[in-house]
mmCIF file with all atom_site columns, C-alpha atoms and ligand atoms in Angstrom:
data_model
loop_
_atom_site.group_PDB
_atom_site.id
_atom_site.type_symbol
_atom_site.label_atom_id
_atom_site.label_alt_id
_atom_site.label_comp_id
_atom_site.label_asym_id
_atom_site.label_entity_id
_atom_site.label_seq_id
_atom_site.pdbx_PDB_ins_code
_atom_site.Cartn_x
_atom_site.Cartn_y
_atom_site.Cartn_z
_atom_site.occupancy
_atom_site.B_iso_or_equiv
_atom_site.pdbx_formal_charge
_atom_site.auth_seq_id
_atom_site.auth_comp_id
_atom_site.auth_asym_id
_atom_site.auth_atom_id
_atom_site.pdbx_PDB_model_num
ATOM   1   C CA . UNK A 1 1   ? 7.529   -4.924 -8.968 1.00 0.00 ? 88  UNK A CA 1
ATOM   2   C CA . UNK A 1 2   ? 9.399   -4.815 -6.267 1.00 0.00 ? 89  UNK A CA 1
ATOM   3   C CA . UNK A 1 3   ? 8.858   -1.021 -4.265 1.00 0.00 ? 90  UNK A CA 1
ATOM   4   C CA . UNK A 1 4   ? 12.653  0.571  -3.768 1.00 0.00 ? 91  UNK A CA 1
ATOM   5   C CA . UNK A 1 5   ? 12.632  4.374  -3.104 1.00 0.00 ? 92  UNK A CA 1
ATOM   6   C CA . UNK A 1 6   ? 11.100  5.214  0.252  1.00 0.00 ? 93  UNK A CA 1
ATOM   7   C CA . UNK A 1 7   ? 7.595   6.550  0.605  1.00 0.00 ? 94  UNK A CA 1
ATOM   8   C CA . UNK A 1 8   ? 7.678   10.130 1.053  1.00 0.00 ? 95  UNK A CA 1
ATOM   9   C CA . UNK A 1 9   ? 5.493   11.300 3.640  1.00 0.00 ? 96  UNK A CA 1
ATOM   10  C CA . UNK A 1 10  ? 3.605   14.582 4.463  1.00 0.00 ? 97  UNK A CA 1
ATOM   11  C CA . UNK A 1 11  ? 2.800   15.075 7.910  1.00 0.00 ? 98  UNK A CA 1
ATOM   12  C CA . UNK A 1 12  ? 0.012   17.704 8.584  1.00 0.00 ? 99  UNK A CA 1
ATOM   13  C CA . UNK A 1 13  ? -0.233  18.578 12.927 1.00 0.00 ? 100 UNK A CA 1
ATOM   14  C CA . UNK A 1 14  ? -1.427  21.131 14.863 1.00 0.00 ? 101 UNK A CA 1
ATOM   15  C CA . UNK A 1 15  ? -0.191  20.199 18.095 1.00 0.00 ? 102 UNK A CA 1
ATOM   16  C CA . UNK A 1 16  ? 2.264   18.741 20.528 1.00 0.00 ? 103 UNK A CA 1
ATOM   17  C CA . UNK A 1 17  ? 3.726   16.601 18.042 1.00 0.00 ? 104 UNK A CA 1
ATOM   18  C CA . UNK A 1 18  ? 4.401   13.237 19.412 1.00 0.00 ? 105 UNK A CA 1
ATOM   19  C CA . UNK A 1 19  ? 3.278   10.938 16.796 1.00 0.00 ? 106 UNK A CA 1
ATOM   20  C CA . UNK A 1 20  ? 5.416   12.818 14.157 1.00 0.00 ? 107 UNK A CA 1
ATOM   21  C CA . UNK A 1 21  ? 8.589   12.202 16.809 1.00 0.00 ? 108 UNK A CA 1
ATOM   22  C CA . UNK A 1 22  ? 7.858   8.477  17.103 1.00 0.00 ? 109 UNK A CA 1
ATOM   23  C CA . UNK A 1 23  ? 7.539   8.294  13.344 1.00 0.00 ? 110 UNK A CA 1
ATOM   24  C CA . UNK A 1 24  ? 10.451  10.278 12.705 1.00 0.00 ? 111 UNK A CA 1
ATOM   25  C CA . UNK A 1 25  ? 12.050  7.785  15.469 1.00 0.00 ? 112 UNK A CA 1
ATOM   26  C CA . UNK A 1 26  ? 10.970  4.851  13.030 1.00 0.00 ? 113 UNK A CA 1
ATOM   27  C CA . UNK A 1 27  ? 12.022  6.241  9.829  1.00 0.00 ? 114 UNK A CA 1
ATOM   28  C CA . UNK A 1 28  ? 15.869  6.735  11.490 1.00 0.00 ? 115 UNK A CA 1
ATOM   29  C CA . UNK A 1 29  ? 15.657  3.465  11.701 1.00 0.00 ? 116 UNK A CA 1
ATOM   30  C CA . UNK A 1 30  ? 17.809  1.514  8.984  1.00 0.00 ? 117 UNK A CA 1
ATOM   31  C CA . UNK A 1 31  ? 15.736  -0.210 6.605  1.00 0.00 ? 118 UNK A CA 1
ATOM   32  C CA . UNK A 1 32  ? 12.137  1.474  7.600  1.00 0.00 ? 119 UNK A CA 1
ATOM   33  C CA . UNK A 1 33  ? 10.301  2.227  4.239  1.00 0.00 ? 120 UNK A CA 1
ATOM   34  C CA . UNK A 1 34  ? 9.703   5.721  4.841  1.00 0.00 ? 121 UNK A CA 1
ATOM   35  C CA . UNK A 1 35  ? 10.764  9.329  5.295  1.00 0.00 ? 122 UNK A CA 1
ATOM   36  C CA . UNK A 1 36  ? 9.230   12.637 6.147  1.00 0.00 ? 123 UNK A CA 1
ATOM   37  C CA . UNK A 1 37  ? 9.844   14.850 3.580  1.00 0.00 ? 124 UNK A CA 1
ATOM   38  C CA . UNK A 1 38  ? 8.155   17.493 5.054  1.00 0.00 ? 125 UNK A CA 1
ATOM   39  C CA . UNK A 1 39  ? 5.970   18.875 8.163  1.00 0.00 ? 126 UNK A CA 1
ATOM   40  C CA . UNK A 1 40  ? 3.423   21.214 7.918  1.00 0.00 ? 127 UNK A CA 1
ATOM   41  C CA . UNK A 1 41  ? 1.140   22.827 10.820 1.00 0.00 ? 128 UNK A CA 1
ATOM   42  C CA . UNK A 1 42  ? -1.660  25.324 11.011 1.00 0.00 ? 129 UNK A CA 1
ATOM   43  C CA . UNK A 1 43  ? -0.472  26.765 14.185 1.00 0.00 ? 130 UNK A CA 1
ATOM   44  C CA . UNK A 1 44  ? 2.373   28.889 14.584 1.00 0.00 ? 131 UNK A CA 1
ATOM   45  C CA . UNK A 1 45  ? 4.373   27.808 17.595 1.00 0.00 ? 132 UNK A CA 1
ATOM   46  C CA . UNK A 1 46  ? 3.163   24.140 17.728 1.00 0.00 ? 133 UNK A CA 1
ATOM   47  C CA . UNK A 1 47  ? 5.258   21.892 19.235 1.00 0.00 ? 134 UNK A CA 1
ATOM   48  C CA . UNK A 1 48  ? 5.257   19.783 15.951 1.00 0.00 ? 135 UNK A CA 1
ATOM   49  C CA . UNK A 1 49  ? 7.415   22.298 14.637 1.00 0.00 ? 136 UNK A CA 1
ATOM   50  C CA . UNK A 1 50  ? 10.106  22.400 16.970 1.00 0.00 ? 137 UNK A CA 1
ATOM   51  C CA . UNK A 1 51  ? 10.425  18.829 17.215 1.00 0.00 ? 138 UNK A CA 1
ATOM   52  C CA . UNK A 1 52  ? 10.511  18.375 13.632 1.00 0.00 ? 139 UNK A CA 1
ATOM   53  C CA . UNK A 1 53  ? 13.408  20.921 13.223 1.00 0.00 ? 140 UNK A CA 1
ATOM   54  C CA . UNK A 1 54  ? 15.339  19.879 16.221 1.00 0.00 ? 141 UNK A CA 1
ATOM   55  C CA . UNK A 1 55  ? 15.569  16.635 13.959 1.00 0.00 ? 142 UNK A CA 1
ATOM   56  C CA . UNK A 1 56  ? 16.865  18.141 10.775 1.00 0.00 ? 143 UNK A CA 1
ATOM   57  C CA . UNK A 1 57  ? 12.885  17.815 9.357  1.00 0.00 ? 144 UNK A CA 1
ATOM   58  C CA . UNK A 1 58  ? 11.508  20.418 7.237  1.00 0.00 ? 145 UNK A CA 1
ATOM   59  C CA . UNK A 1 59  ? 8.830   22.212 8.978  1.00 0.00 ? 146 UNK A CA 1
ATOM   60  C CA . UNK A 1 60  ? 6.560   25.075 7.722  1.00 0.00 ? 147 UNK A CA 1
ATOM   61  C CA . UNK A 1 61  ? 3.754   26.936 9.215  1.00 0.00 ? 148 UNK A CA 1
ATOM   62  C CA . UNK A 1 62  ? 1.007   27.658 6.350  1.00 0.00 ? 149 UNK A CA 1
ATOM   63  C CA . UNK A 1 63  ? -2.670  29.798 7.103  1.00 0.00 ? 150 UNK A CA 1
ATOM   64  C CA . UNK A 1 64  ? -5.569  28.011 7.373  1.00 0.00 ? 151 UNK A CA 1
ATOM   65  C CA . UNK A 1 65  ? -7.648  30.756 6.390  1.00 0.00 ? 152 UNK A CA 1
ATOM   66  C CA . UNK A 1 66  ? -10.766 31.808 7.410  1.00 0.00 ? 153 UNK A CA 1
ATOM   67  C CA . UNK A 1 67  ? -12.557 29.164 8.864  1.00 0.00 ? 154 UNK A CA 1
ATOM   68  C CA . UNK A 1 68  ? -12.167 27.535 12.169 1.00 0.00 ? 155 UNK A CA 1
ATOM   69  C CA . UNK A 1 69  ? -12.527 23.840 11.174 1.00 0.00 ? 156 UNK A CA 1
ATOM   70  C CA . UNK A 1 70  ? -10.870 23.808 7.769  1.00 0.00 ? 157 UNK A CA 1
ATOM   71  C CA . UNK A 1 71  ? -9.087  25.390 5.051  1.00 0.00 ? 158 UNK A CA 1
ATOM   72  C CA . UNK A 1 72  ? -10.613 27.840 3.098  1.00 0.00 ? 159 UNK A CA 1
ATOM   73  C CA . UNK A 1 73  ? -9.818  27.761 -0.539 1.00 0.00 ? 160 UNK A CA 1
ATOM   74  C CA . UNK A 1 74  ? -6.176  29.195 -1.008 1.00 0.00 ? 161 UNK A CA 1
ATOM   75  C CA . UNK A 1 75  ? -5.125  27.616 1.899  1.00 0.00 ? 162 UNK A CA 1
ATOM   76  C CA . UNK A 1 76  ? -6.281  24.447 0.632  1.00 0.00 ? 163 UNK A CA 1
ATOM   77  C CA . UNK A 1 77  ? -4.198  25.233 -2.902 1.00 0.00 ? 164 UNK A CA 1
ATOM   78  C CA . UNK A 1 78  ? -1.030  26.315 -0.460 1.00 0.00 ? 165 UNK A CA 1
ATOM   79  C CA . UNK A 1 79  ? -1.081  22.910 1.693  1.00 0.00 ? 166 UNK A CA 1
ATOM   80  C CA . UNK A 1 80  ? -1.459  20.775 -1.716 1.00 0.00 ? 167 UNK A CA 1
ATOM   81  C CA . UNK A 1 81  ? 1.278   22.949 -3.532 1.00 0.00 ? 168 UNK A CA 1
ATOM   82  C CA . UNK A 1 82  ? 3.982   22.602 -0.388 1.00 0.00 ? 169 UNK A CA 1
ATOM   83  C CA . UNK A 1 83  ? 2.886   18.803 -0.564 1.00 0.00 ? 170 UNK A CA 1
ATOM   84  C CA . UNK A 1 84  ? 3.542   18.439 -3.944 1.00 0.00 ? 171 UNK A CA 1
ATOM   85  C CA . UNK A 1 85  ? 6.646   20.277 -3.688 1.00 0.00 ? 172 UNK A CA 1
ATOM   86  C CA . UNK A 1 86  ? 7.923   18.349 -1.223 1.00 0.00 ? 173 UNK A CA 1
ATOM   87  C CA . UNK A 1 87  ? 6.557   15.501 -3.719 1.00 0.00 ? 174 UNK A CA 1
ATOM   88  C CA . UNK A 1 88  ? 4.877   13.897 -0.900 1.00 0.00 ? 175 UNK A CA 1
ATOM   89  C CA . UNK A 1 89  ? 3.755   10.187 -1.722 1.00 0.00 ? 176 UNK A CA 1
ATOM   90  C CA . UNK A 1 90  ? 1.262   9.679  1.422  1.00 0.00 ? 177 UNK A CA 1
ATOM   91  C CA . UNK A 1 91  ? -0.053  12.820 3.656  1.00 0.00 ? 178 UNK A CA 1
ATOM   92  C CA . UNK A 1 92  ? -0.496  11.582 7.446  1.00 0.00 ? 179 UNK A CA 1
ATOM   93  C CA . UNK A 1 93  ? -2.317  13.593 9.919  1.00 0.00 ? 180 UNK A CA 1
ATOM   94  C CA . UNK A 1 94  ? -1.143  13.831 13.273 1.00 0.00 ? 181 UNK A CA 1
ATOM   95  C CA . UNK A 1 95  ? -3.233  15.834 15.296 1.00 0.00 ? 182 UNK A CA 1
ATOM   96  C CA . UNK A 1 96  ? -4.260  18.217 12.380 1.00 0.00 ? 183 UNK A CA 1
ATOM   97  C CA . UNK A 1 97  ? -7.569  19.856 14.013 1.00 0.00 ? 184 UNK A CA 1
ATOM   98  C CA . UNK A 1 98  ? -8.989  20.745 10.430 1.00 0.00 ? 185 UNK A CA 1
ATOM   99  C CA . UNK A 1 99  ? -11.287 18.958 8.345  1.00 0.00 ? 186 UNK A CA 1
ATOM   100 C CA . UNK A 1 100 ? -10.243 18.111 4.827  1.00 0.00 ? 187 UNK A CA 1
ATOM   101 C CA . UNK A 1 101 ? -12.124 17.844 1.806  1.00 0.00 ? 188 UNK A CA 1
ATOM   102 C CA . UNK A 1 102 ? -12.904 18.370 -1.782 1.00 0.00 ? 189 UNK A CA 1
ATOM   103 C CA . UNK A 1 103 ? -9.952  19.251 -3.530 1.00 0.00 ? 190 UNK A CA 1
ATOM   104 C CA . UNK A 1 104 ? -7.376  18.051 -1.207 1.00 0.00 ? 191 UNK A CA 1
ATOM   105 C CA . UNK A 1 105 ? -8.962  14.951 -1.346 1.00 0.00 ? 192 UNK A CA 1
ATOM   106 C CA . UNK A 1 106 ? -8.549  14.405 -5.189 1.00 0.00 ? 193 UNK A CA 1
ATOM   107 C CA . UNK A 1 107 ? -5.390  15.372 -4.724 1.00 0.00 ? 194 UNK A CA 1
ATOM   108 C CA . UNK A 1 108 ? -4.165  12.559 -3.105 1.00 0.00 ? 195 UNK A CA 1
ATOM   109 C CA . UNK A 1 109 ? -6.959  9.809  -3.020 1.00 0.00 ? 196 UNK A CA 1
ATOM   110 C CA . UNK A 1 110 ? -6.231  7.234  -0.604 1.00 0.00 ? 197 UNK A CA 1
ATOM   111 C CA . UNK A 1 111 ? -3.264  8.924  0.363  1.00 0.00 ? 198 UNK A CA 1
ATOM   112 C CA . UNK A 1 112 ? -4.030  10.606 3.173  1.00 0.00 ? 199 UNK A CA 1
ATOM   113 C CA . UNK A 1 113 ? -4.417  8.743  6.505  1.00 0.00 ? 200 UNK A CA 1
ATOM   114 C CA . UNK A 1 114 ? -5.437  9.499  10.249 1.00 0.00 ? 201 UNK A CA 1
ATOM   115 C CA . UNK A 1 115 ? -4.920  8.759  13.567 1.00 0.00 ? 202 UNK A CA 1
ATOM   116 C CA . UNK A 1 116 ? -8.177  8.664  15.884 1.00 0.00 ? 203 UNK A CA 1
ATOM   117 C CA . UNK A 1 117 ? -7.867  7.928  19.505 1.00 0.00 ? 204 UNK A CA 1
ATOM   118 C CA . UNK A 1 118 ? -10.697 5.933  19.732 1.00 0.00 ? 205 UNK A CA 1
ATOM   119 C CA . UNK A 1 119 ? -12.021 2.125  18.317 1.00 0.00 ? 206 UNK A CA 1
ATOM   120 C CA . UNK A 1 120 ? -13.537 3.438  15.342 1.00 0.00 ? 207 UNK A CA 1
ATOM   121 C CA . UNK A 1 121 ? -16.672 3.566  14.550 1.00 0.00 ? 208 UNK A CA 1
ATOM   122 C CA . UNK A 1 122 ? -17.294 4.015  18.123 1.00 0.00 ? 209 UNK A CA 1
ATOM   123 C CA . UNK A 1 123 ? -16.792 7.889  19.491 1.00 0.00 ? 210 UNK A CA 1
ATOM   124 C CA . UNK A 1 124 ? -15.273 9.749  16.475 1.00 0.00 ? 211 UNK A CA 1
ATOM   125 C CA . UNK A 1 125 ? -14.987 13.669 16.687 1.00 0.00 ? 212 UNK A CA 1
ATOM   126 C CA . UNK A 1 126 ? -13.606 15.171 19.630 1.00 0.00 ? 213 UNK A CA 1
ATOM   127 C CA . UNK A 1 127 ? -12.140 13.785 22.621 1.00 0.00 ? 214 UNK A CA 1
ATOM   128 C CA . UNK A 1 128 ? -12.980 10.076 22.264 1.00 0.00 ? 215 UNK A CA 1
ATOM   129 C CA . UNK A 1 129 ? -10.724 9.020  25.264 1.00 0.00 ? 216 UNK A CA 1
ATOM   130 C CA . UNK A 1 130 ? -13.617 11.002 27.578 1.00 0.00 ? 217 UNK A CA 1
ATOM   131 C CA . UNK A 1 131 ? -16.251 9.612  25.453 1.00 0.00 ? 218 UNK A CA 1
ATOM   132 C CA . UNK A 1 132 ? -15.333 6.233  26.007 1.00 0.00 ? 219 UNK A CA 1
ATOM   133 C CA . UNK A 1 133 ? -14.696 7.005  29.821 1.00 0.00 ? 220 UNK A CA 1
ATOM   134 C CA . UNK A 1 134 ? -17.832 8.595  30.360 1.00 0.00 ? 221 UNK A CA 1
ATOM   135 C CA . UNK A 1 135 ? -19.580 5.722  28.237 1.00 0.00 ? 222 UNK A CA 1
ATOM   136 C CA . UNK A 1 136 ? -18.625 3.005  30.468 1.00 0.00 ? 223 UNK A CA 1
ATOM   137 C CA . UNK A 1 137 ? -16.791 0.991  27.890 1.00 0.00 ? 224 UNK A CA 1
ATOM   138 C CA . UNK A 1 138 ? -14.209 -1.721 29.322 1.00 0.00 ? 225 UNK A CA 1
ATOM   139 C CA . UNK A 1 139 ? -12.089 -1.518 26.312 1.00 0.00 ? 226 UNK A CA 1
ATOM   140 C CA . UNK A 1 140 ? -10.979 1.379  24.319 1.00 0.00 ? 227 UNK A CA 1
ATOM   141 C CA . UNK A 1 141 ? -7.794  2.270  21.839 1.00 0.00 ? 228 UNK A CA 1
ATOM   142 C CA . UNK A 1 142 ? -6.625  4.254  18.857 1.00 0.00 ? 229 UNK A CA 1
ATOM   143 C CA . UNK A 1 143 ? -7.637  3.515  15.265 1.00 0.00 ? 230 UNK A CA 1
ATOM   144 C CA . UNK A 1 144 ? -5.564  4.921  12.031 1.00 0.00 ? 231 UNK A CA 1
ATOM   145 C CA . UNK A 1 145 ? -8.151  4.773  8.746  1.00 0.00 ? 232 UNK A CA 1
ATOM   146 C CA . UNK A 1 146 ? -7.771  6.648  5.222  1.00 0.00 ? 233 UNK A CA 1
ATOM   147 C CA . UNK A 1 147 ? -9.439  10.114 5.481  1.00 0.00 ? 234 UNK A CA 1
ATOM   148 C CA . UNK A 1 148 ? -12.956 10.375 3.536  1.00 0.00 ? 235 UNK A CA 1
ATOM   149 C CA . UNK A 1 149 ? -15.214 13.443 2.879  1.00 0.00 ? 236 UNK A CA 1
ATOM   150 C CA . UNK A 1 150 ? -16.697 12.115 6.264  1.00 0.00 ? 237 UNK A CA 1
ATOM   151 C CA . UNK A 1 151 ? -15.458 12.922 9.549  1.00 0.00 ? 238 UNK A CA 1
ATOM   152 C CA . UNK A 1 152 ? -13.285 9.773  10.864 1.00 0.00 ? 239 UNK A CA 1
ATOM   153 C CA . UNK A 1 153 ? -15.406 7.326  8.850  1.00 0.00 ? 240 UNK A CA 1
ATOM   154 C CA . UNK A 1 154 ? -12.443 6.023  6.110  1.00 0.00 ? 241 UNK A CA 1
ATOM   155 C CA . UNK A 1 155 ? -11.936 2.775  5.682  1.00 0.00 ? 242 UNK A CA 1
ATOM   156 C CA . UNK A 1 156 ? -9.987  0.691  8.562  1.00 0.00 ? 243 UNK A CA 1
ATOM   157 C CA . UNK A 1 157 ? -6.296  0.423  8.158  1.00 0.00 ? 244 UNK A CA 1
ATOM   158 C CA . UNK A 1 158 ? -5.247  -0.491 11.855 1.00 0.00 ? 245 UNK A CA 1
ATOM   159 C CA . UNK A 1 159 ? -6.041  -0.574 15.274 1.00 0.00 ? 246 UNK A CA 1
ATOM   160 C CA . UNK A 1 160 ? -4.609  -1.224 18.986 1.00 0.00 ? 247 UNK A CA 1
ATOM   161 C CA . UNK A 1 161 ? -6.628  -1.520 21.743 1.00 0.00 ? 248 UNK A CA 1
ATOM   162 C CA . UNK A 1 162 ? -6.063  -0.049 25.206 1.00 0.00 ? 249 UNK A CA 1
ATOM   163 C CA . UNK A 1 163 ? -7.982  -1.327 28.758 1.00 0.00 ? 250 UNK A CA 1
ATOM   164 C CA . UNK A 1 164 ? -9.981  0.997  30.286 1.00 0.00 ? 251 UNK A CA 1
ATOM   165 C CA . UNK A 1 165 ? -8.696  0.534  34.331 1.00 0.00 ? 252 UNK A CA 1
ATOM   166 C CA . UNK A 1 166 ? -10.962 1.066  37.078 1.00 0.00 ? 253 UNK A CA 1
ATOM   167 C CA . UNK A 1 167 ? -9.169  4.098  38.221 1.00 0.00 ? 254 UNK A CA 1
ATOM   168 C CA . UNK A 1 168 ? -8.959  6.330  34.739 1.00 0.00 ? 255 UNK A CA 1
ATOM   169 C CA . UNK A 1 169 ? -9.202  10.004 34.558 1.00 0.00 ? 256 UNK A CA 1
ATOM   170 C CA . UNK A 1 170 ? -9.536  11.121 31.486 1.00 0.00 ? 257 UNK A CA 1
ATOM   171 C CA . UNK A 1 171 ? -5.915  12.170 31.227 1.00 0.00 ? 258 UNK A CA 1
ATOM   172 C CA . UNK A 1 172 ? -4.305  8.620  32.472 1.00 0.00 ? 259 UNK A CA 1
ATOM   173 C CA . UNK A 1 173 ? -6.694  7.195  29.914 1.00 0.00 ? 260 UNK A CA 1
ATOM   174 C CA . UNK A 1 174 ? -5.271  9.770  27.251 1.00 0.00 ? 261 UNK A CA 1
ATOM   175 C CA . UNK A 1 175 ? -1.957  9.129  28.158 1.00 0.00 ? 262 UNK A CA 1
ATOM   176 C CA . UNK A 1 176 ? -1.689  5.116  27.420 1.00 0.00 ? 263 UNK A CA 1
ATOM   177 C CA . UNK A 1 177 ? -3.817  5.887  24.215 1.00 0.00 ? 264 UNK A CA 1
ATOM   178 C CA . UNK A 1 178 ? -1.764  8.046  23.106 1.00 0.00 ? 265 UNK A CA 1
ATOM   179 C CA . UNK A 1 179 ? 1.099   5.762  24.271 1.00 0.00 ? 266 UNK A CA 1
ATOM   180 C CA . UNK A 1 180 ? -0.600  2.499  21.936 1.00 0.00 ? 267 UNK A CA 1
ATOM   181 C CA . UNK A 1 181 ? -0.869  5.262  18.698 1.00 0.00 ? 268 UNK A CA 1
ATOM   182 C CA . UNK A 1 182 ? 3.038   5.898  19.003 1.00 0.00 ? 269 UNK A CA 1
ATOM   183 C CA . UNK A 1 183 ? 3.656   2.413  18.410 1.00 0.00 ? 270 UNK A CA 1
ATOM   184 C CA . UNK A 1 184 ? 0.793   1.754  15.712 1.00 0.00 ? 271 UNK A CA 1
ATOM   185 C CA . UNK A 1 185 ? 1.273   4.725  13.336 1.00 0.00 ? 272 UNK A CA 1
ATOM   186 C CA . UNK A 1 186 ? 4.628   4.146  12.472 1.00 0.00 ? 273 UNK A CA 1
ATOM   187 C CA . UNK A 1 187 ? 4.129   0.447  12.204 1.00 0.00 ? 274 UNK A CA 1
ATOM   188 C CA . UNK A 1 188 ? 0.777   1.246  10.223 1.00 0.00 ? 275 UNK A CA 1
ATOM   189 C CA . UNK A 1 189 ? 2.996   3.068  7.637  1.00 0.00 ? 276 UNK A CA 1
ATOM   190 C CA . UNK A 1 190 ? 5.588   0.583  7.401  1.00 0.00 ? 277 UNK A CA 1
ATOM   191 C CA . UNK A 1 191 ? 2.980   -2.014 6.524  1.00 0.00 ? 278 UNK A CA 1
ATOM   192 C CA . UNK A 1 192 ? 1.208   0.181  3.944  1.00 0.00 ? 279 UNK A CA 1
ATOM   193 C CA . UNK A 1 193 ? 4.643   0.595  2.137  1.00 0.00 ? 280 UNK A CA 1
ATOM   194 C CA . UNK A 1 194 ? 5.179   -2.877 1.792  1.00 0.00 ? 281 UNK A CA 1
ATOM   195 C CA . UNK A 1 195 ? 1.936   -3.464 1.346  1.00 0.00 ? 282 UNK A CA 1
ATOM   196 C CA . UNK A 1 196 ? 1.288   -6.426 3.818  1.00 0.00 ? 283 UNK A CA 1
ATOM   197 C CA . UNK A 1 197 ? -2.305  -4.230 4.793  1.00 0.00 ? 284 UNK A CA 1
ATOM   198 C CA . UNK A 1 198 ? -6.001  -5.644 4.337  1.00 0.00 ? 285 UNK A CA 1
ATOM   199 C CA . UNK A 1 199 ? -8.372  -2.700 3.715  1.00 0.00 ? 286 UNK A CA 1
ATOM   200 C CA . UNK A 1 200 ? -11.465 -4.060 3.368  1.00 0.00 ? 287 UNK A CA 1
ATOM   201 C CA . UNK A 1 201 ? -10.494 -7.489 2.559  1.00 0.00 ? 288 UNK A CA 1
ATOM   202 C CA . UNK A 1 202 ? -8.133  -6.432 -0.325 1.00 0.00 ? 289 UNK A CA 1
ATOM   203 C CA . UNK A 1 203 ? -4.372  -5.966 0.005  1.00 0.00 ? 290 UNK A CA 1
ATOM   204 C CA . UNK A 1 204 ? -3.854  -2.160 0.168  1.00 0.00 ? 291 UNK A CA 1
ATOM   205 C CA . UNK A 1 205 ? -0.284  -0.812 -0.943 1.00 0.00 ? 292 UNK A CA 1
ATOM   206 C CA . UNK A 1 206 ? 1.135   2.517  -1.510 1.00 0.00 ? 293 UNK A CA 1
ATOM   207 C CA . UNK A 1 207 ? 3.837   3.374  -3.898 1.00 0.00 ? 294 UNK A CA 1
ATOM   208 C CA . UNK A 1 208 ? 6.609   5.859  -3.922 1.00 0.00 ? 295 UNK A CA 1
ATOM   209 C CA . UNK A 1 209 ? 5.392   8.150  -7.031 1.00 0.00 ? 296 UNK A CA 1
HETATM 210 C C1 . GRF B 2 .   ? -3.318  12.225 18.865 1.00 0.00 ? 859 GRF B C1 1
HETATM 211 O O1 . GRF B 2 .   ? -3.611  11.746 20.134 1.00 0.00 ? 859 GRF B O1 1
HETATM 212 C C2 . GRF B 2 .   ? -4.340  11.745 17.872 1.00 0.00 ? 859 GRF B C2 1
HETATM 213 O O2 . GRF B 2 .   ? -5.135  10.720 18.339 1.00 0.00 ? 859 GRF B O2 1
HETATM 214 C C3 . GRF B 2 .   ? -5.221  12.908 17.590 1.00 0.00 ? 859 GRF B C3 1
HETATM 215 O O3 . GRF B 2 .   ? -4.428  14.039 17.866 1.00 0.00 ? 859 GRF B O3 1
HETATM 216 C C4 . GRF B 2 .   ? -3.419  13.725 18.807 1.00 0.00 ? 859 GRF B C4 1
HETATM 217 C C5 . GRF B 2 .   ? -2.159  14.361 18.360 1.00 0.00 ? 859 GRF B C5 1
HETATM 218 O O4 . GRF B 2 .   ? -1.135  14.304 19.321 1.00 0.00 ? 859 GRF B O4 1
HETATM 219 N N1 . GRF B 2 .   ? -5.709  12.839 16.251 1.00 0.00 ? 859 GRF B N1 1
HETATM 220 P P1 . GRF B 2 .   ? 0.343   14.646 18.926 1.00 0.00 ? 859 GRF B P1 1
HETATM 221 O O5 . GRF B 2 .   ? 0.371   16.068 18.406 1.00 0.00 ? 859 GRF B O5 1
HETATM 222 O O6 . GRF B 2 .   ? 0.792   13.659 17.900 1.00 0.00 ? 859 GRF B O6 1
HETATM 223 O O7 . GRF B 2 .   ? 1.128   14.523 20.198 1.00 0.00 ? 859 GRF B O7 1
#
């Protein structure tokens, strides 16, 4: 059946924000299968925020609780019940610097997706742009998969590859990754809406609920 209301998407971030602005820049345009329905950060004073409101977006800050990684347990109850709320169909995370697990999980299997700033499986956790650089590798890029219990191990939904030049610092190489993930996320999204993606050799689509 053919899919008609826009996907409704949740955007988690705990940071500068600039994948959620070039998403936000796609979904303005006419005929993009998507919307944010809401934003929702961890850190109080993120950029994320203020560039989500500046566009008309809603934006909340929720507690992570006590942990430094992830949410503890209400927190992870809060996040799913402002999702829900929002009735969210697909929860993206753009820069959110928390692990998620368990419950939030089964609350939207294979509806949450990531950003990583590396080729995955090569470099996941933390800074994978100075990984790569202080690896050697020629050729690096950004990779957006579907969030398992694992950290950055889901399954492959996209990726975009980005040179490594012979005069990189770690921030020039950040820069043009993060460059390449401003232009695959939101096209990433638009292909899982109308469901023109191959996860794992099958044709992956997700539907407005
Ligand atoms: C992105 O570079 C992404 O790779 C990583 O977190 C960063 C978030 O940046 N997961 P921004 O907040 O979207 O600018």
């Amino acid at each position: 059946m053919e899919q008609t209301s826009k996907l409704r998407l949740g955007i988690l971030g705990s940071g500068k924000g600039s994948n959620m602005a070039a998403i936000a820049d796609a979904c303005a345009v006419a005929g993009y299968p998507a919307e944010i329905a809401v934003v929702v950060s961890d850190v109080p004073g993120a950029g994320i925020l203020d560039k989500a409101r500046e566009r008309g977006i809603r934006a909340e800050v929720l507690p992570p609780g006590r942990f430094r990684t992830k949410l503890d347990d209400a927190a992870e109850r809060a996040y799913i019940g402002a999702l829900q709320e929002a009735r969210v169909d697909l929860v993206v995370l753009a820069g959110f610097m928390r692990i998620l697990k368990g419950d939030f999980l089964l609350a939207y299997p294979e509806r949450v997706i990531n950003i990583h700033p590396s080729l995955l499986p090569s470099f996941p956790g933390l800074e994978a742009w100075r990984q790569a650089l202080d690896y050697g590798v020629k050729v690096t890029g950004c990779t957006v998969h579907l969030v398992d219990q694992g950290v950055d191990t889901g399954p492959i939904l996209a990726q975009a590859t980005v040179r490594i030049l012979e005069d990189d610092t770690a921030e020039s190489l950040h820069e043009r990754i993060q460059q390449a993930e401003r232009v695959l996320y939101p096209q990433t999204i638009e292909s899982l809406a109308r469901g023109t993606l191959k996860v794992a050799g099958r044709k992956s689509r997700i539907i407005a609920r």
